[in-house]
Each structure stands twice: as C-alpha cells, then as structure tokens.
Amino acid sequence: MTGAMGQESKLTNAQIAWRVAQDIPHEAYVNLGIGFPEMVAKYQPAGREAIFHTENGILNFGDSPAPGEEDWDLINAGKKAVTLKPGAAFFHHADSFAMVRGGHLDIAVLGAFQVAQNGDLANWKVGSKGVPAVGGAMDLVHGAKQVFVITEHVTKTGEPKLVDACTFPLTGVGCVTRVYTSLAVVDIVDKRFVLREKLPSISLEELQAMTGAPLHVEGNVADLVVPAV
C-alpha cells in the first residue's frame, strides 16, 4: 500500500471485467454500459455466451471487427463498431427501450461515480466535466433484473466510491445488486454492503479504510483471484 488511501496492488480494468463475466449466466440477456463495462464482453467463459443488447437497437451482437473491416452502420450505443452473431436482430430505438422497461433484461452492467450502501447509484454528474445527461441508464437500472456495477474502489484522489449516501445526482434508487471493484466484490443486502471477496494482499481493516460505509461480513470472505488478462 502507498498510504491510507493508496493502492499499489489492485485489479486492472481488464481483470475487473473478467471477474464480472464469470457471474453472467449462459444465454442471459445483458446490457453493457458505455465505456469500461463494454470490456466484459471479451471475457465470457468457454462454452458460455450471453446475448448482448444495445440501446440503439441490436440484440446478440458479437466481437469488435478487425481494424479496417468496420461497418460504421453497425455500431453499439457507444458508437463502437461491432459484429453480429447468428440470429441477431435489429429494431427501433423505442422498441429497444420497451425491452428494457418491460423487464426483459437479466443484467445491466454499469460504471459508477458512487454507490451507496442502500443500492443507490450515481453514474453521471453535472458541470463542465460531467456527463451531459443521465441517458438510458435511468431506464436500465430499474428495467434489468440485476444491476452490476464495475468501478475502481476509490477515485483518482483517493476518495471512496462506495459511500454511505451519494452526493452526485442519482441514476436510480436502491437499484444496485452487486459491485465489482479493483479491490473487492460487494453485494447490496438489506441496504448494507456485504463483502463477498477481497484481494488477499489487503486486510479487511485496510479495505474498510478505503470504503465510505461499513463493510459487513456474512460467512467466509473469498480471495479475489483473477488471471493476468
């Protein structure tokens, strides 16, 4: 450790994405948020395939195309080129959100500025450096059966991202089910953070010092071990 809030030993973004992918069931319908969450699609376990949904109107898209082979009429919500899997479907933007709001997605994977211990999510903010609007995330967090958050454990300046109460504008209230960070895997249970896994290189006391609300332990806390992806 490099100090009370510093981290020399932590997961990379790719490793966090790998860990999330291990918890996505075969043939689950999944929406991946723009940016960091999109990495999850790269790490599906062998023999297991999720059906990925994108807000702009594709179901069952595949990997990114090889450089130079992009079809820029075929993009995801983050404006990145994608390929299609057999059986893929196209539909109107409004139909895409009807799927979301109708409860047809099993999991939404989103980034976060803050997650509160009661499951509130803040993943946008106002101001000159903020995201200009909440966007489709407000529909995803209440339409999907589960909401997985993928994030660093602390900000670049060392402030906790898992907090007692969010101070940024809310994306959704009481919506997060599980948080995957660079240091731990934490469930939201009865408006509490329940620690499920942590890096073996840090103690519970060190992890608690980097968390803005109490971490509860129920049973064994597993070691958070991932490959060097």
mmCIF file of C-alpha atoms in Angstrom, residues 9 21-22 49 54 56 83 86 103 106 110 113 128 143 152 169 173-175 192 200-201 216 227:
data_model
loop_
_atom_site.group_PDB
_atom_site.id
_atom_site.type_symbol
_atom_site.label_atom_id
_atom_site.label_comp_id
_atom_site.label_asym_id
_atom_site.label_seq_id
_atom_site.Cartn_x
_atom_site.Cartn_y
_atom_site.Cartn_z
ATOM 1 C CA SER A 9 -1.899 -3.820 -5.520
ATOM 2 C CA ALA A 21 -18.008 -12.047 -16.877
ATOM 3 C CA GLN A 22 -17.676 -15.124 -14.650
ATOM 4 C CA GLU A 49 -22.482 -16.979 -24.268
ATOM 5 C CA THR A 54 -27.542 -2.360 -27.095
ATOM 6 C CA ASN A 56 -29.645 1.811 -30.148
ATOM 7 C CA THR A 83 -20.133 -7.676 -35.489
ATOM 8 C CA PRO A 86 -26.218 -15.775 -35.905
ATOM 9 C CA GLY A 103 -38.176 -6.218 -17.662
ATOM 10 C CA ASP A 106 -31.449 -10.139 -16.933
ATOM 11 C CA LEU A 110 -22.800 -0.038 -15.488
ATOM 12 C CA PHE A 113 -19.144 7.642 -9.645
ATOM 13 C CA SER A 128 -18.162 21.368 -17.277
ATOM 14 C CA GLY A 143 -35.719 -2.417 -16.004
ATOM 15 C CA GLU A 152 -12.396 1.441 -9.148
ATOM 16 C CA PRO A 169 -27.212 13.225 -8.872
ATOM 17 C CA VAL A 173 -32.678 4.490 -6.129
ATOM 18 C CA GLY A 174 -31.995 1.162 -4.414
ATOM 19 C CA CYS A 175 -31.162 -0.495 -7.727
ATOM 20 C CA ARG A 192 -25.871 -2.819 3.611
ATOM 21 C CA PRO A 200 -5.729 -11.450 -0.436
ATOM 22 C CA SER A 201 -2.971 -8.811 -0.349
ATOM 23 C CA HIS A 216 -20.438 -6.373 6.715
ATOM 24 C CA PRO A 227 -5.799 -14.241 -14.197
#
